[in-house]
């Protein structure tokens, strides 16, 4: 954690009012944390765009009864083992599985993995959570 530095920002009153209303809705109790998170959000976006080492997760919802789909998902994960650091499988109910694939590495590979899983026939829903290793956003 780097040293905290205090500085002033001048913005139109209407914009600050909208910002305060926005952060209240997001449960922030102070502007500093909210500003910091907005900055970090942009820095994380930049990490993904510039091909820096990233971290995140792909979540999948799929039908447990489709055995060939299960094999396909496993095959894809073996093809992308360079960016996959862990996989958690949760049996949601009698029919549905939730799989959380934790990723770390090259963002292009991570995006390709997410796209490949998402476009696999039988996958009901998939999301890519684009996050950071945390190193560059202190
Ligand atoms: Ni399951």
PDB file of C-alpha atoms and ligand atoms in Angstrom:
ATOM      1  CA  UNK A   1       0.000   0.000   0.000  1.00  0.00           C
ATOM      2  CA  UNK A   2       1.462   3.334  -1.021  1.00  0.00           C
ATOM      3  CA  UNK A   3       1.433   6.501   1.078  1.00  0.00           C
ATOM      4  CA  UNK A   4      -1.819   8.469   1.173  1.00  0.00           C
ATOM      5  CA  UNK A   5      -1.639  11.879  -0.497  1.00  0.00           C
ATOM      6  CA  UNK A   6      -4.319  14.532  -0.010  1.00  0.00           C
ATOM      7  CA  UNK A   7      -5.280  16.963  -2.817  1.00  0.00           C
ATOM      8  CA  UNK A   8      -8.185  19.182  -3.871  1.00  0.00           C
ATOM      9  CA  UNK A   9     -10.323  18.770  -6.977  1.00  0.00           C
ATOM     10  CA  UNK A  10     -12.443  21.524  -8.562  1.00  0.00           C
ATOM     11  CA  UNK A  11     -15.583  20.328 -10.308  1.00  0.00           C
ATOM     12  CA  UNK A  12     -18.972  21.839 -11.225  1.00  0.00           C
ATOM     13  CA  UNK A  13     -21.396  21.722  -8.272  1.00  0.00           C
ATOM     14  CA  UNK A  14     -23.996  19.841 -10.334  1.00  0.00           C
ATOM     15  CA  UNK A  15     -21.450  17.135 -11.141  1.00  0.00           C
ATOM     16  CA  UNK A  16     -20.425  16.725  -7.487  1.00  0.00           C
ATOM     17  CA  UNK A  17     -24.106  16.491  -6.501  1.00  0.00           C
ATOM     18  CA  UNK A  18     -24.636  13.735  -9.082  1.00  0.00           C
ATOM     19  CA  UNK A  19     -21.471  11.990  -7.923  1.00  0.00           C
ATOM     20  CA  UNK A  20     -22.552  12.110  -4.267  1.00  0.00           C
ATOM     21  CA  UNK A  21     -25.967  10.706  -5.169  1.00  0.00           C
ATOM     22  CA  UNK A  22     -24.315   7.992  -7.266  1.00  0.00           C
ATOM     23  CA  UNK A  23     -21.887   6.902  -4.540  1.00  0.00           C
ATOM     24  CA  UNK A  24     -24.611   6.924  -1.867  1.00  0.00           C
ATOM     25  CA  UNK A  25     -26.496   4.452  -4.055  1.00  0.00           C
ATOM     26  CA  UNK A  26     -23.354   2.300  -4.158  1.00  0.00           C
ATOM     27  CA  UNK A  27     -22.965   2.373  -0.351  1.00  0.00           C
ATOM     28  CA  UNK A  28     -19.782   4.450  -0.282  1.00  0.00           C
ATOM     29  CA  UNK A  29     -19.405   6.418   2.922  1.00  0.00           C
ATOM     30  CA  UNK A  30     -16.817   8.839   1.572  1.00  0.00           C
ATOM     31  CA  UNK A  31     -15.695  10.386  -1.710  1.00  0.00           C
ATOM     32  CA  UNK A  32     -12.047   9.339  -1.389  1.00  0.00           C
ATOM     33  CA  UNK A  33     -12.763   5.617  -1.615  1.00  0.00           C
ATOM     34  CA  UNK A  34     -15.233   6.201  -4.476  1.00  0.00           C
ATOM     35  CA  UNK A  35     -12.757   8.361  -6.451  1.00  0.00           C
ATOM     36  CA  UNK A  36     -10.000   5.829  -5.831  1.00  0.00           C
ATOM     37  CA  UNK A  37     -12.167   2.992  -7.115  1.00  0.00           C
ATOM     38  CA  UNK A  38     -13.086   4.930 -10.266  1.00  0.00           C
ATOM     39  CA  UNK A  39      -9.401   5.541 -10.961  1.00  0.00           C
ATOM     40  CA  UNK A  40      -8.563   1.874 -10.306  1.00  0.00           C
ATOM     41  CA  UNK A  41     -11.373   0.807 -12.643  1.00  0.00           C
ATOM     42  CA  UNK A  42      -9.725   2.781 -15.456  1.00  0.00           C
ATOM     43  CA  UNK A  43      -6.261   1.435 -14.585  1.00  0.00           C
ATOM     44  CA  UNK A  44      -7.577  -2.137 -14.695  1.00  0.00           C
ATOM     45  CA  UNK A  45      -9.189  -1.438 -18.097  1.00  0.00           C
ATOM     46  CA  UNK A  46      -5.790  -0.174 -19.271  1.00  0.00           C
ATOM     47  CA  UNK A  47      -4.059  -3.341 -17.989  1.00  0.00           C
ATOM     48  CA  UNK A  48      -6.460  -5.454 -20.065  1.00  0.00           C
ATOM     49  CA  UNK A  49      -6.045  -3.265 -23.168  1.00  0.00           C
ATOM     50  CA  UNK A  50      -2.268  -3.153 -22.947  1.00  0.00           C
ATOM     51  CA  UNK A  51      -1.814  -6.883 -22.452  1.00  0.00           C
ATOM     52  CA  UNK A  52      -0.438  -6.637 -18.915  1.00  0.00           C
ATOM     53  CA  UNK A  53      -0.786  -9.580 -16.534  1.00  0.00           C
ATOM     54  CA  UNK A  54      -4.389  -9.618 -15.327  1.00  0.00           C
ATOM     55  CA  UNK A  55      -6.574 -11.716 -13.042  1.00  0.00           C
ATOM     56  CA  UNK A  56     -10.284 -12.403 -12.994  1.00  0.00           C
ATOM     57  CA  UNK A  57     -12.881 -15.106 -13.395  1.00  0.00           C
ATOM     58  CA  UNK A  58     -15.169 -16.684 -15.933  1.00  0.00           C
ATOM     59  CA  UNK A  59     -18.481 -17.933 -14.567  1.00  0.00           C
ATOM     60  CA  UNK A  60     -20.588 -20.441 -16.436  1.00  0.00           C
ATOM     61  CA  UNK A  61     -24.070 -21.845 -16.063  1.00  0.00           C
ATOM     62  CA  UNK A  62     -24.792 -25.065 -17.910  1.00  0.00           C
ATOM     63  CA  UNK A  63     -26.967 -28.140 -17.974  1.00  0.00           C
ATOM     64  CA  UNK A  64     -25.488 -30.962 -15.947  1.00  0.00           C
ATOM     65  CA  UNK A  65     -27.303 -33.639 -17.968  1.00  0.00           C
ATOM     66  CA  UNK A  66     -25.474 -32.872 -21.201  1.00  0.00           C
ATOM     67  CA  UNK A  67     -22.479 -35.186 -20.737  1.00  0.00           C
ATOM     68  CA  UNK A  68     -20.820 -34.266 -24.038  1.00  0.00           C
ATOM     69  CA  UNK A  69     -20.949 -30.622 -22.935  1.00  0.00           C
ATOM     70  CA  UNK A  70     -19.154 -31.484 -19.701  1.00  0.00           C
ATOM     71  CA  UNK A  71     -16.354 -33.131 -21.698  1.00  0.00           C
ATOM     72  CA  UNK A  72     -16.194 -30.186 -24.074  1.00  0.00           C
ATOM     73  CA  UNK A  73     -15.866 -27.704 -21.198  1.00  0.00           C
ATOM     74  CA  UNK A  74     -13.090 -29.808 -19.655  1.00  0.00           C
ATOM     75  CA  UNK A  75     -11.273 -30.038 -23.028  1.00  0.00           C
ATOM     76  CA  UNK A  76     -11.419 -26.250 -23.444  1.00  0.00           C
ATOM     77  CA  UNK A  77     -10.033 -25.739 -19.949  1.00  0.00           C
ATOM     78  CA  UNK A  78      -7.121 -28.073 -20.690  1.00  0.00           C
ATOM     79  CA  UNK A  79      -6.387 -26.013 -23.840  1.00  0.00           C
ATOM     80  CA  UNK A  80      -6.251 -22.841 -21.745  1.00  0.00           C
ATOM     81  CA  UNK A  81      -4.358 -24.159 -18.725  1.00  0.00           C
ATOM     82  CA  UNK A  82      -1.817 -21.347 -19.137  1.00  0.00           C
ATOM     83  CA  UNK A  83      -4.352 -18.786 -17.868  1.00  0.00           C
ATOM     84  CA  UNK A  84      -6.492 -20.976 -15.593  1.00  0.00           C
ATOM     85  CA  UNK A  85      -5.335 -21.090 -11.989  1.00  0.00           C
ATOM     86  CA  UNK A  86      -8.348 -22.836 -10.443  1.00  0.00           C
ATOM     87  CA  UNK A  87     -11.827 -24.103 -11.254  1.00  0.00           C
ATOM     88  CA  UNK A  88     -14.691 -24.523  -8.838  1.00  0.00           C
ATOM     89  CA  UNK A  89     -17.740 -26.557  -9.725  1.00  0.00           C
ATOM     90  CA  UNK A  90     -20.982 -26.021  -7.845  1.00  0.00           C
ATOM     91  CA  UNK A  91     -24.076 -28.187  -8.330  1.00  0.00           C
ATOM     92  CA  UNK A  92     -26.741 -25.464  -8.314  1.00  0.00           C
ATOM     93  CA  UNK A  93     -29.755 -27.747  -8.450  1.00  0.00           C
ATOM     94  CA  UNK A  94     -30.815 -31.037 -10.062  1.00  0.00           C
ATOM     95  CA  UNK A  95     -30.186 -29.698 -13.581  1.00  0.00           C
ATOM     96  CA  UNK A  96     -27.793 -26.764 -13.412  1.00  0.00           C
ATOM     97  CA  UNK A  97     -24.108 -26.394 -12.703  1.00  0.00           C
ATOM     98  CA  UNK A  98     -22.221 -23.214 -11.888  1.00  0.00           C
ATOM     99  CA  UNK A  99     -18.552 -23.213 -12.703  1.00  0.00           C
ATOM    100  CA  UNK A 100     -16.145 -20.483 -11.627  1.00  0.00           C
ATOM    101  CA  UNK A 101     -12.887 -20.461 -13.554  1.00  0.00           C
ATOM    102  CA  UNK A 102     -10.244 -18.299 -11.888  1.00  0.00           C
ATOM    103  CA  UNK A 103      -7.824 -16.785 -14.372  1.00  0.00           C
ATOM    104  CA  UNK A 104      -4.443 -15.073 -14.246  1.00  0.00           C
ATOM    105  CA  UNK A 105      -2.165 -14.164 -17.110  1.00  0.00           C
ATOM    106  CA  UNK A 106      -2.481 -12.703 -20.598  1.00  0.00           C
ATOM    107  CA  UNK A 107      -5.753 -10.778 -21.139  1.00  0.00           C
ATOM    108  CA  UNK A 108      -6.096 -11.851 -24.793  1.00  0.00           C
ATOM    109  CA  UNK A 109      -5.895 -15.511 -23.760  1.00  0.00           C
ATOM    110  CA  UNK A 110      -8.377 -14.867 -20.945  1.00  0.00           C
ATOM    111  CA  UNK A 111     -10.817 -13.176 -23.335  1.00  0.00           C
ATOM    112  CA  UNK A 112     -10.402 -16.035 -25.822  1.00  0.00           C
ATOM    113  CA  UNK A 113     -11.144 -18.572 -23.082  1.00  0.00           C
ATOM    114  CA  UNK A 114     -14.268 -16.662 -22.042  1.00  0.00           C
ATOM    115  CA  UNK A 115     -15.460 -16.349 -25.656  1.00  0.00           C
ATOM    116  CA  UNK A 116     -14.804 -20.039 -26.337  1.00  0.00           C
ATOM    117  CA  UNK A 117     -16.703 -21.166 -23.248  1.00  0.00           C
ATOM    118  CA  UNK A 118     -19.555 -18.713 -23.848  1.00  0.00           C
ATOM    119  CA  UNK A 119     -20.057 -19.799 -27.441  1.00  0.00           C
ATOM    120  CA  UNK A 120     -20.053 -23.508 -26.586  1.00  0.00           C
ATOM    121  CA  UNK A 121     -23.406 -25.080 -27.404  1.00  0.00           C
ATOM    122  CA  UNK A 122     -25.353 -25.802 -24.217  1.00  0.00           C
ATOM    123  CA  UNK A 123     -23.731 -23.136 -22.057  1.00  0.00           C
ATOM    124  CA  UNK A 124     -26.690 -21.128 -20.804  1.00  0.00           C
ATOM    125  CA  UNK A 125     -24.808 -18.091 -19.522  1.00  0.00           C
ATOM    126  CA  UNK A 126     -21.216 -16.980 -19.149  1.00  0.00           C
ATOM    127  CA  UNK A 127     -19.588 -13.829 -17.858  1.00  0.00           C
ATOM    128  CA  UNK A 128     -16.032 -12.579 -17.742  1.00  0.00           C
ATOM    129  CA  UNK A 129     -15.059 -10.623 -14.669  1.00  0.00           C
ATOM    130  CA  UNK A 130     -12.114  -8.459 -15.718  1.00  0.00           C
ATOM    131  CA  UNK A 131     -10.038  -7.756 -12.663  1.00  0.00           C
ATOM    132  CA  UNK A 132      -6.447  -7.203 -11.702  1.00  0.00           C
ATOM    133  CA  UNK A 133      -3.561  -8.955  -9.994  1.00  0.00           C
ATOM    134  CA  UNK A 134      -3.682  -5.940  -7.673  1.00  0.00           C
ATOM    135  CA  UNK A 135      -0.033  -5.041  -8.148  1.00  0.00           C
ATOM    136  CA  UNK A 136      -0.502  -1.959 -10.313  1.00  0.00           C
ATOM    137  CA  UNK A 137      -3.508  -0.425  -8.566  1.00  0.00           C
ATOM    138  CA  UNK A 138      -2.243   0.330  -5.039  1.00  0.00           C
TER     139      UNK A 138
HETATM  140 NI1  LIG B   1     -22.692 -30.001 -11.218  1.00  0.00          NI
END
